[in-house]
Short mmCIF file of N, CA and C in Angstrom, two decimals:
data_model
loop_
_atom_site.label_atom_id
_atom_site.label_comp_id
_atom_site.label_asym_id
_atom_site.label_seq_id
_atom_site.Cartn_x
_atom_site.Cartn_y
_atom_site.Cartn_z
N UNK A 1 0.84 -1.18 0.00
CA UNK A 1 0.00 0.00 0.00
C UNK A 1 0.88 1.24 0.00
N UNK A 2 0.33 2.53 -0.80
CA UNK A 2 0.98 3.73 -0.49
C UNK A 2 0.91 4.50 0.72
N UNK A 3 1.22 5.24 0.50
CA UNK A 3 1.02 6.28 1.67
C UNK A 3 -0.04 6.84 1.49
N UNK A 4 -0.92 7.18 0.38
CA UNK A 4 -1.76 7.81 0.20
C UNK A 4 -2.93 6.63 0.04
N UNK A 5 -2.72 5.40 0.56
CA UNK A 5 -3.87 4.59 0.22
C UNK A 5 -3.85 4.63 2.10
N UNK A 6 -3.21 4.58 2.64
CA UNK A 6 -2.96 4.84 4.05
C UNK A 6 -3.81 5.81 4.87
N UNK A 7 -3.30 6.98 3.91
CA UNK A 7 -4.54 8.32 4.77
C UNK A 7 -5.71 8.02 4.02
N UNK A 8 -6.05 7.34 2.85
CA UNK A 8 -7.35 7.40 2.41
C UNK A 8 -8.15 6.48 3.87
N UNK A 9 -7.65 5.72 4.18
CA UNK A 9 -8.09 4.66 5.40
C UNK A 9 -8.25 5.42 6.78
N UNK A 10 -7.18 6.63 6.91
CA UNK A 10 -6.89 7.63 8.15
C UNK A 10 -8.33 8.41 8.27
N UNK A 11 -8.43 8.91 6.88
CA UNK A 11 -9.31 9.87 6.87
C UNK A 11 -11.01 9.39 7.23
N UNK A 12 -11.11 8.24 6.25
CA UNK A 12 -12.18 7.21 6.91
C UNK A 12 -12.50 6.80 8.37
N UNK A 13 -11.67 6.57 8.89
CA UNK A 13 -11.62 6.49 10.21
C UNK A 13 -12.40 7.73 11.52
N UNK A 14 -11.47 8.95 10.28
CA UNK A 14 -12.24 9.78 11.32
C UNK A 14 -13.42 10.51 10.86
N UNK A 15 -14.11 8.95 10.35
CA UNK A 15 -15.65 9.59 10.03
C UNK A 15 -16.51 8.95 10.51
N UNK A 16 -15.96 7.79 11.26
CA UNK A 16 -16.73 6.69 12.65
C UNK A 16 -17.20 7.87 13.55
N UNK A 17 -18.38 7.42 14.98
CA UNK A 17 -18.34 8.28 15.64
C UNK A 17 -17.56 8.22 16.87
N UNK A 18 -17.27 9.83 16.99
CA UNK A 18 -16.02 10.05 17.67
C UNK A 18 -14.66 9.66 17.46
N UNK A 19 -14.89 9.75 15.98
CA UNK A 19 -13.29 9.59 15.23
C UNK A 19 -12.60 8.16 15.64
N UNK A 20 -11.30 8.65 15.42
CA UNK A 20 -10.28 6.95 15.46
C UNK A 20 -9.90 6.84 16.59
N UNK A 21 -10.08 7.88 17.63
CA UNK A 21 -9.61 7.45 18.65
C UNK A 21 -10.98 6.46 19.11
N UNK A 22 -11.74 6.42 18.88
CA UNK A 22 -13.42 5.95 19.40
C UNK A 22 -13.14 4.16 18.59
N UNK A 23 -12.51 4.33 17.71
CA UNK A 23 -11.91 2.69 17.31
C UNK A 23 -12.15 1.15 18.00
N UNK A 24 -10.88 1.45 19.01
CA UNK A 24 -10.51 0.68 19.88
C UNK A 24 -11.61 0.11 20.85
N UNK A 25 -12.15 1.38 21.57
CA UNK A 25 -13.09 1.03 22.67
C UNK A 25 -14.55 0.24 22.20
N UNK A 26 -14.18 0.63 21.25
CA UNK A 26 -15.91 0.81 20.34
C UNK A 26 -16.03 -0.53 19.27
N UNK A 27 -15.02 -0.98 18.84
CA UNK A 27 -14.86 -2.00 18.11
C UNK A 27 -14.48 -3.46 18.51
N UNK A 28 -13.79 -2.57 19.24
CA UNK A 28 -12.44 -4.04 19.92
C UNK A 28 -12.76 -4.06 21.49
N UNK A 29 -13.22 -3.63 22.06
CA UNK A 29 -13.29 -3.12 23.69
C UNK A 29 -14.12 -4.53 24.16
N UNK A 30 -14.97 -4.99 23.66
CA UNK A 30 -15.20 -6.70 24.34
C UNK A 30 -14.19 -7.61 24.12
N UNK A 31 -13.24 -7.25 23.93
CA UNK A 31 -11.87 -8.57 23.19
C UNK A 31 -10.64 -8.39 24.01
N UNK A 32 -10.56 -7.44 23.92
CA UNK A 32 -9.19 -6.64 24.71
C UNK A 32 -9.76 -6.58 26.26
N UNK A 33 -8.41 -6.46 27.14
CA UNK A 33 -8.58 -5.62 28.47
C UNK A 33 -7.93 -4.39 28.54
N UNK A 34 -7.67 -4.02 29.60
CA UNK A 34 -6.99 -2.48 29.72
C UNK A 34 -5.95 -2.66 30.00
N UNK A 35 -5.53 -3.46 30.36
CA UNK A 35 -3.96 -4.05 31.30
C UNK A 35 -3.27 -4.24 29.91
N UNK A 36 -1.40 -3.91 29.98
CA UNK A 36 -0.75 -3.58 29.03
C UNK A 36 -0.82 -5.52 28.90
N UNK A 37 -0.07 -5.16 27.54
CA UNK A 37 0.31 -6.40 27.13
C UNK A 37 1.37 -6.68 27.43
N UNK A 38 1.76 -8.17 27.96
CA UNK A 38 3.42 -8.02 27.97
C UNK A 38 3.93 -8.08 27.05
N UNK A 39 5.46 -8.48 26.84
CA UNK A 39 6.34 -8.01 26.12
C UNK A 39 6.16 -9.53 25.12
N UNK A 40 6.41 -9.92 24.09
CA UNK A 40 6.00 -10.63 23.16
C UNK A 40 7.83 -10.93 22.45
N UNK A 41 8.24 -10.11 21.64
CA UNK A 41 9.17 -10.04 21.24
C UNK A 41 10.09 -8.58 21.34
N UNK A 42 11.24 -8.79 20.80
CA UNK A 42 11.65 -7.42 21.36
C UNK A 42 11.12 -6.79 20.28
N UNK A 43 10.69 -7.20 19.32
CA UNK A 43 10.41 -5.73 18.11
C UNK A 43 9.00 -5.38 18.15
N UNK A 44 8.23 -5.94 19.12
CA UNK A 44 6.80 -5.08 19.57
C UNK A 44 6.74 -3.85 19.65
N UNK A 45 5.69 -3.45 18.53
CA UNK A 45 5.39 -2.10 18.92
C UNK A 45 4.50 -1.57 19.49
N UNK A 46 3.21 -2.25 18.95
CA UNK A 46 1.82 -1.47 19.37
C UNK A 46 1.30 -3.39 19.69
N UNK A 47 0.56 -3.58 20.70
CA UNK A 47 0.18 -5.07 21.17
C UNK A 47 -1.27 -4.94 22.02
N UNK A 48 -2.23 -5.57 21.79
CA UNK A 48 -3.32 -5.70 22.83
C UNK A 48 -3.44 -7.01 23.78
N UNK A 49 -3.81 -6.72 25.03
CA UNK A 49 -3.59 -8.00 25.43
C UNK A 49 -5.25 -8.86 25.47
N UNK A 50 -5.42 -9.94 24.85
CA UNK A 50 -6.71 -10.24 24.63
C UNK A 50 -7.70 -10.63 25.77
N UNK A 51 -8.28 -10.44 25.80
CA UNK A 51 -9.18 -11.43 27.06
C UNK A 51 -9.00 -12.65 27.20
N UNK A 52 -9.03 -13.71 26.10
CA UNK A 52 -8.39 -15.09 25.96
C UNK A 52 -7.07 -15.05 26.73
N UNK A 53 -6.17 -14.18 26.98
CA UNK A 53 -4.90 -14.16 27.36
C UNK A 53 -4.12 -14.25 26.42
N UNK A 54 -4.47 -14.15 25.30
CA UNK A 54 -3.49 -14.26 24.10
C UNK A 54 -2.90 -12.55 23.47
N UNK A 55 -2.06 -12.65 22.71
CA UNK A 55 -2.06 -11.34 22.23
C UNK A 55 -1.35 -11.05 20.82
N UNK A 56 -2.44 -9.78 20.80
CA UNK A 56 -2.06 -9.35 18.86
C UNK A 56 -1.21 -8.17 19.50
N UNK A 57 -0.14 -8.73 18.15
CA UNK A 57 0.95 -8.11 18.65
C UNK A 57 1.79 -7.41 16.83
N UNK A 58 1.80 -5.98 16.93
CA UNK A 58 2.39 -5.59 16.03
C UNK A 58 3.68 -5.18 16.15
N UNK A 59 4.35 -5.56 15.38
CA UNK A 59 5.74 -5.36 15.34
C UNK A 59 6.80 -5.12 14.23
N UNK A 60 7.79 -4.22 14.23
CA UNK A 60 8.72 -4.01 13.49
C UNK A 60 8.95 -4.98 12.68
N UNK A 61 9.28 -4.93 11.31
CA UNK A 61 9.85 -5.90 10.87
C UNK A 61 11.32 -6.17 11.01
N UNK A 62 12.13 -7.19 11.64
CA UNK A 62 13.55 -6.80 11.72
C UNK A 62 14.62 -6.41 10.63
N UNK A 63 14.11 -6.55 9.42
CA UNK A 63 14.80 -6.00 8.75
C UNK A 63 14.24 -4.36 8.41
N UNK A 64 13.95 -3.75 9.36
CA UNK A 64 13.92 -2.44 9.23
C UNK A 64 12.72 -1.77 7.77
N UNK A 65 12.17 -3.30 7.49
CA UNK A 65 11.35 -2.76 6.53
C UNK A 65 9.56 -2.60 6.13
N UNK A 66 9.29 -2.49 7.53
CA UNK A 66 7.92 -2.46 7.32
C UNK A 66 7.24 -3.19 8.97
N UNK A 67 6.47 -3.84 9.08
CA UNK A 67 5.53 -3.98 10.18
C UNK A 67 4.56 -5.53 10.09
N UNK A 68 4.48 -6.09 10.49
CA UNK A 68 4.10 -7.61 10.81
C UNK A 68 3.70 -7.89 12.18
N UNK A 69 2.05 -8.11 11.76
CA UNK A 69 1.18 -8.40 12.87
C UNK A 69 1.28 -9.93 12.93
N UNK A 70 1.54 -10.58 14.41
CA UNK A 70 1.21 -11.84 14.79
C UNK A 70 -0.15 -12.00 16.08
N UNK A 71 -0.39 -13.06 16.15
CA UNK A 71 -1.38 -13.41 17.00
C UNK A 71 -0.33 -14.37 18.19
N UNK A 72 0.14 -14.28 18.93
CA UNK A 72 0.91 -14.66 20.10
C UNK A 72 -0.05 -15.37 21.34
N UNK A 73 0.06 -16.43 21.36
CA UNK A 73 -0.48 -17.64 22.40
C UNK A 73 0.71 -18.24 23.08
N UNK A 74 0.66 -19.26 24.07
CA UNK A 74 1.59 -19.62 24.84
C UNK A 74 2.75 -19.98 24.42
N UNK A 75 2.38 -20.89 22.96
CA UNK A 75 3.40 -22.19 22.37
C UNK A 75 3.50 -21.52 21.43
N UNK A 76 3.08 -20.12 20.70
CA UNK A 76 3.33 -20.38 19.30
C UNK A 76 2.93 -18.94 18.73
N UNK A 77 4.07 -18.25 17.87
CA UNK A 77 3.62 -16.66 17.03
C UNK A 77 3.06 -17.51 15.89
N UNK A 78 2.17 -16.94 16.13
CA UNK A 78 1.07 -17.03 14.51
C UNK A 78 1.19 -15.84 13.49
N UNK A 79 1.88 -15.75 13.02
CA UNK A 79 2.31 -15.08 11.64
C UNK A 79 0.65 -14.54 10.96
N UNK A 80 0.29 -13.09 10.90
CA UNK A 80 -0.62 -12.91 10.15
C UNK A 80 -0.30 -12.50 9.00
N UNK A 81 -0.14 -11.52 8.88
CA UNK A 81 0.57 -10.50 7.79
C UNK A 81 1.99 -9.79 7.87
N UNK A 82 2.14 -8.97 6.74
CA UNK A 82 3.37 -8.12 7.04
C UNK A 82 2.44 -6.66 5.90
N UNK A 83 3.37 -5.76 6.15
CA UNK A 83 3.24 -4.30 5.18
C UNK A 83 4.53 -3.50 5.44
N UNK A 84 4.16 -2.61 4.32
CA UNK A 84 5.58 -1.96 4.46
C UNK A 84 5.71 -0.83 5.48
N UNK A 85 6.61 0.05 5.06
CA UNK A 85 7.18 1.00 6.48
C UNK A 85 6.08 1.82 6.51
N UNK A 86 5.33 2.77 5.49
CA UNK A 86 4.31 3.54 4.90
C UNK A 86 3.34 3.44 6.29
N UNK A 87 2.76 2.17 6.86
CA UNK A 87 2.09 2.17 7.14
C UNK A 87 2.13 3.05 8.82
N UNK A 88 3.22 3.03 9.29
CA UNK A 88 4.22 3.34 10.76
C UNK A 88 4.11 5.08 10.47
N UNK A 89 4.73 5.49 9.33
CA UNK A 89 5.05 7.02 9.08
C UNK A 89 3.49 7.32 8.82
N UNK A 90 2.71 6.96 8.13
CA UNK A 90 1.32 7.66 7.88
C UNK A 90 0.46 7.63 9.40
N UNK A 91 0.61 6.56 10.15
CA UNK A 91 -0.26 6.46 11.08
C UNK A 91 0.73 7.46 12.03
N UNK A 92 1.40 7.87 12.09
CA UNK A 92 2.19 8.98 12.86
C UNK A 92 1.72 10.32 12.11
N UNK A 93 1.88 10.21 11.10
CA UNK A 93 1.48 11.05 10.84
C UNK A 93 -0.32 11.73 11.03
N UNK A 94 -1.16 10.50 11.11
CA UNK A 94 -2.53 11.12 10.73
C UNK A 94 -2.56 11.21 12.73
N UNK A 95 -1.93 10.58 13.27
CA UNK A 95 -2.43 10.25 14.58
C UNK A 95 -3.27 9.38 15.08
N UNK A 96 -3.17 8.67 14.15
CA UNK A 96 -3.94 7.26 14.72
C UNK A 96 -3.32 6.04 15.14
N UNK A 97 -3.91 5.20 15.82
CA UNK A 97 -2.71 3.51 16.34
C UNK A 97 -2.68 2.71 14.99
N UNK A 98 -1.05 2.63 14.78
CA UNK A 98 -1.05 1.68 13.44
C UNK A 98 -1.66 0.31 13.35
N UNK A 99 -1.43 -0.35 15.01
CA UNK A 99 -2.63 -1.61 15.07
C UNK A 99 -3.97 -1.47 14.45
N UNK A 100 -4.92 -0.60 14.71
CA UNK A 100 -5.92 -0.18 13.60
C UNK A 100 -6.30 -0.18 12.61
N UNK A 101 -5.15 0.95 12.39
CA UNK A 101 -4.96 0.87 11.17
C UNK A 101 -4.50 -0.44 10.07
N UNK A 102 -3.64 -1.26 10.34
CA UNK A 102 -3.58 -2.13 10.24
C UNK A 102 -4.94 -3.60 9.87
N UNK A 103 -5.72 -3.62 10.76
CA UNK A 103 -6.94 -4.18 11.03
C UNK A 103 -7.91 -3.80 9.83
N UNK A 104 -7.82 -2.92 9.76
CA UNK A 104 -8.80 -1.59 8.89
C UNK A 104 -8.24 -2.24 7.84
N UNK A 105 -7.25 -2.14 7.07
CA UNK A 105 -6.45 -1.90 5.78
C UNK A 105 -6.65 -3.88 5.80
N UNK A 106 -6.82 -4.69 6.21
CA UNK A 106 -6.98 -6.33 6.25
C UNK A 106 -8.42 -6.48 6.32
N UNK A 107 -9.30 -5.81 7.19
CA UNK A 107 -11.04 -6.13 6.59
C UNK A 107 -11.61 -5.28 5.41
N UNK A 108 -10.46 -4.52 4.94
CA UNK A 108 -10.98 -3.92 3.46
C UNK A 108 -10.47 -4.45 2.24
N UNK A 109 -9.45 -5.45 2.75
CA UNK A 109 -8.78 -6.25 1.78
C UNK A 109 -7.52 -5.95 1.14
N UNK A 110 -7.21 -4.66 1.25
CA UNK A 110 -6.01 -3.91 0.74
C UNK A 110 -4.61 -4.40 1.31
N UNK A 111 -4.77 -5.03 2.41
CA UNK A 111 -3.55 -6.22 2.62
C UNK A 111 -4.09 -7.28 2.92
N UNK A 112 -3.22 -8.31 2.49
CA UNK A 112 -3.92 -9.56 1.97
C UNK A 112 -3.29 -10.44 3.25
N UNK A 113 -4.05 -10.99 4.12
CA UNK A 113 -3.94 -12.19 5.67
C UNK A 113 -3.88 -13.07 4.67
N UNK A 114 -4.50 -14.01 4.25
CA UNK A 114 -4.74 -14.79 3.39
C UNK A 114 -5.61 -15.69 4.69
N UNK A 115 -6.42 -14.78 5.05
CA UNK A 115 -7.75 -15.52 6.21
C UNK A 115 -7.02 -15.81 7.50
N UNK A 116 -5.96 -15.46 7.98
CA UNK A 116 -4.93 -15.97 8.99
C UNK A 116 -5.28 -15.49 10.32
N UNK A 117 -5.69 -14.13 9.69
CA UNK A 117 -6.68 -13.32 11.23
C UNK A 117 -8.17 -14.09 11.44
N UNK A 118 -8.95 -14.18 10.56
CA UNK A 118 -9.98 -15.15 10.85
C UNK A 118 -9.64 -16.31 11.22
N UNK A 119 -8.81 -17.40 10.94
CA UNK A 119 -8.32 -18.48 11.86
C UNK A 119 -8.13 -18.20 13.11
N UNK A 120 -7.20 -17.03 13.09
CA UNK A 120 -6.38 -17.60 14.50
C UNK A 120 -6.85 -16.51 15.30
N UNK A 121 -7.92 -15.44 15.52
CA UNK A 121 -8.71 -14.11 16.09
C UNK A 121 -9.63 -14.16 15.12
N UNK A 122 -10.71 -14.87 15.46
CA UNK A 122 -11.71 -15.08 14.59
C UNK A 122 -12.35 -13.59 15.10
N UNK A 123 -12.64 -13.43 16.20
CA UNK A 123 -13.56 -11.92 16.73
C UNK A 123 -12.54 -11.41 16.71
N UNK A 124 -11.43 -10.80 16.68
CA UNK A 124 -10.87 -9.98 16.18
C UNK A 124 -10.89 -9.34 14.51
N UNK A 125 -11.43 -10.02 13.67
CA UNK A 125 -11.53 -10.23 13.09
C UNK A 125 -12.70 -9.69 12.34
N UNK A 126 -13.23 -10.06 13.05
CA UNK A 126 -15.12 -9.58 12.95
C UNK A 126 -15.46 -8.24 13.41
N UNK A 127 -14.36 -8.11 14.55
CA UNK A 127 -14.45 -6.75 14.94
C UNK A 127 -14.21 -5.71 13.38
N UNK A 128 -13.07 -6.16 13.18
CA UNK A 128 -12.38 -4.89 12.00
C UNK A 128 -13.09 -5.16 11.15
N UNK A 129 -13.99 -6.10 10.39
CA UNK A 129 -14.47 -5.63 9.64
C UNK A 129 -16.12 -4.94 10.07
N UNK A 130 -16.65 -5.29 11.25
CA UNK A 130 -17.18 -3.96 11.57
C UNK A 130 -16.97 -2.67 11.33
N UNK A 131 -15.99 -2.16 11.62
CA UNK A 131 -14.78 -1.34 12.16
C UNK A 131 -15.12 -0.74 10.03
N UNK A 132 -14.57 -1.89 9.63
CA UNK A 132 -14.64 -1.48 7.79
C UNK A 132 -15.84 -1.19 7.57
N UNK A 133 -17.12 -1.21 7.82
CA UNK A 133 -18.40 -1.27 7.06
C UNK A 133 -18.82 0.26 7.82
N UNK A 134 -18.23 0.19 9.07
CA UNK A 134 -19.05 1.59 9.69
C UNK A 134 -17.94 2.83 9.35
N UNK A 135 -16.66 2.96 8.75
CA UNK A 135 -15.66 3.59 8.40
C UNK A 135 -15.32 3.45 6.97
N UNK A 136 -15.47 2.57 5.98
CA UNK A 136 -15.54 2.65 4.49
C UNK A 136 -16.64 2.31 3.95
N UNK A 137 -17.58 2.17 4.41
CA UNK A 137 -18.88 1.59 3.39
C UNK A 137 -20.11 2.54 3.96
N UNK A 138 -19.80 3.04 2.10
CA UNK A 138 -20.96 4.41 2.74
C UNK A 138 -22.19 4.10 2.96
N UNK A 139 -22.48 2.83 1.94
CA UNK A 139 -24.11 2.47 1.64
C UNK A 139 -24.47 2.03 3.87
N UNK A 140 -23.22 1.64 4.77
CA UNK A 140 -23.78 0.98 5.90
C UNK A 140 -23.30 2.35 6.86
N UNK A 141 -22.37 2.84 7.36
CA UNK A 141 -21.27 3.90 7.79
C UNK A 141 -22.17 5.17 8.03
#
C-alpha cells in the first residue's frame, strides 16, 4: 500500500463516531482488556492483550522494513501478515494507532492475511471488519 492509500483509510476512520480514537473502545473493547500487554518479542510495537490471554501483537519488521502483525499464544507466534514502512510514518502522521490501522487496511482487503486473522482471532476479526463497514462503506457507515 501507499502512503496515500494509508490516509485514504486515516481519513475514513475519522468519520466513525467520535473519530479513530473511538476505534478501539468501540470495536475491539469486548476482546481486549486495559492491562498492558506483555512483552512478546523485542520488536513489539503497538500489542493488545486479549481477554483469551493471548495477544495481537504488532511489530517491526527486523529488517527495518515495514511492520508484521502476529497473534501470540503460549506455544506459538502465529504469523498474520506483514506491510511496508508507509504504514508506521502515515499512522504517525494522521495520529492514529497503526494496530488499527492495520486491522482496517486487512477487513478492506487492501492487505492480503490470506484468512490468517480469521483463523487464529476469529472476533478480532469480525471486529475490523465492523470497524470497515461503519468507516468505508458508505451504503452501511
Amino acid at each position: 500500500m501507499t502512503a496515500e492509500d494509508w490516509f485514504k483509510l486515516i481519513e475514513q476512520l475519522g468519520l466513525i463516531p467520535g473519530g479513530a480514537a473511538k476505534a478501539e473502545p468501540d470495536f475491539f473493547g469486548h476482546l481486549i482488556t486495559d492491562d498492558l500487554a506483555p512483552t512478546t518479542s523485542e520488536w513489539d510495537f503497538e500489542s493488545w492483550l486479549l481477554k483469551d490471554g493471548r495477544v495481537l501483537s504488532l511489530r517491526l519488521d527486523e529488517a527495518h522494513e515495514g511492520m508484521r502483525l502476529f497473534v501470540v499464544d503460549p506455544d506459538e507466534d502465529h504469523f498474520i501478515t506483514r506491510t511496508g514502512g508507509e504504514l508506521l510514518t502515515s499512522a504517525r502522521e494522521g495520529g492514529v494507532s497503526p494496530l488499527i490501522l492495520m486491522l482496517l487496511a486487512i477487513a478492506t482487503g487492501q492487505v492480503d492475511d490470506n484468512k490468517r486473522l480469521k483463523l487464529h482471532a476469529p472476533g478480532i476479526d469480525g471486529a475490523a471488519k465492523d470497524l470497515m463497514l461503519m468507516s468505508v462503506c458508505r451504503l452501511c457507515g
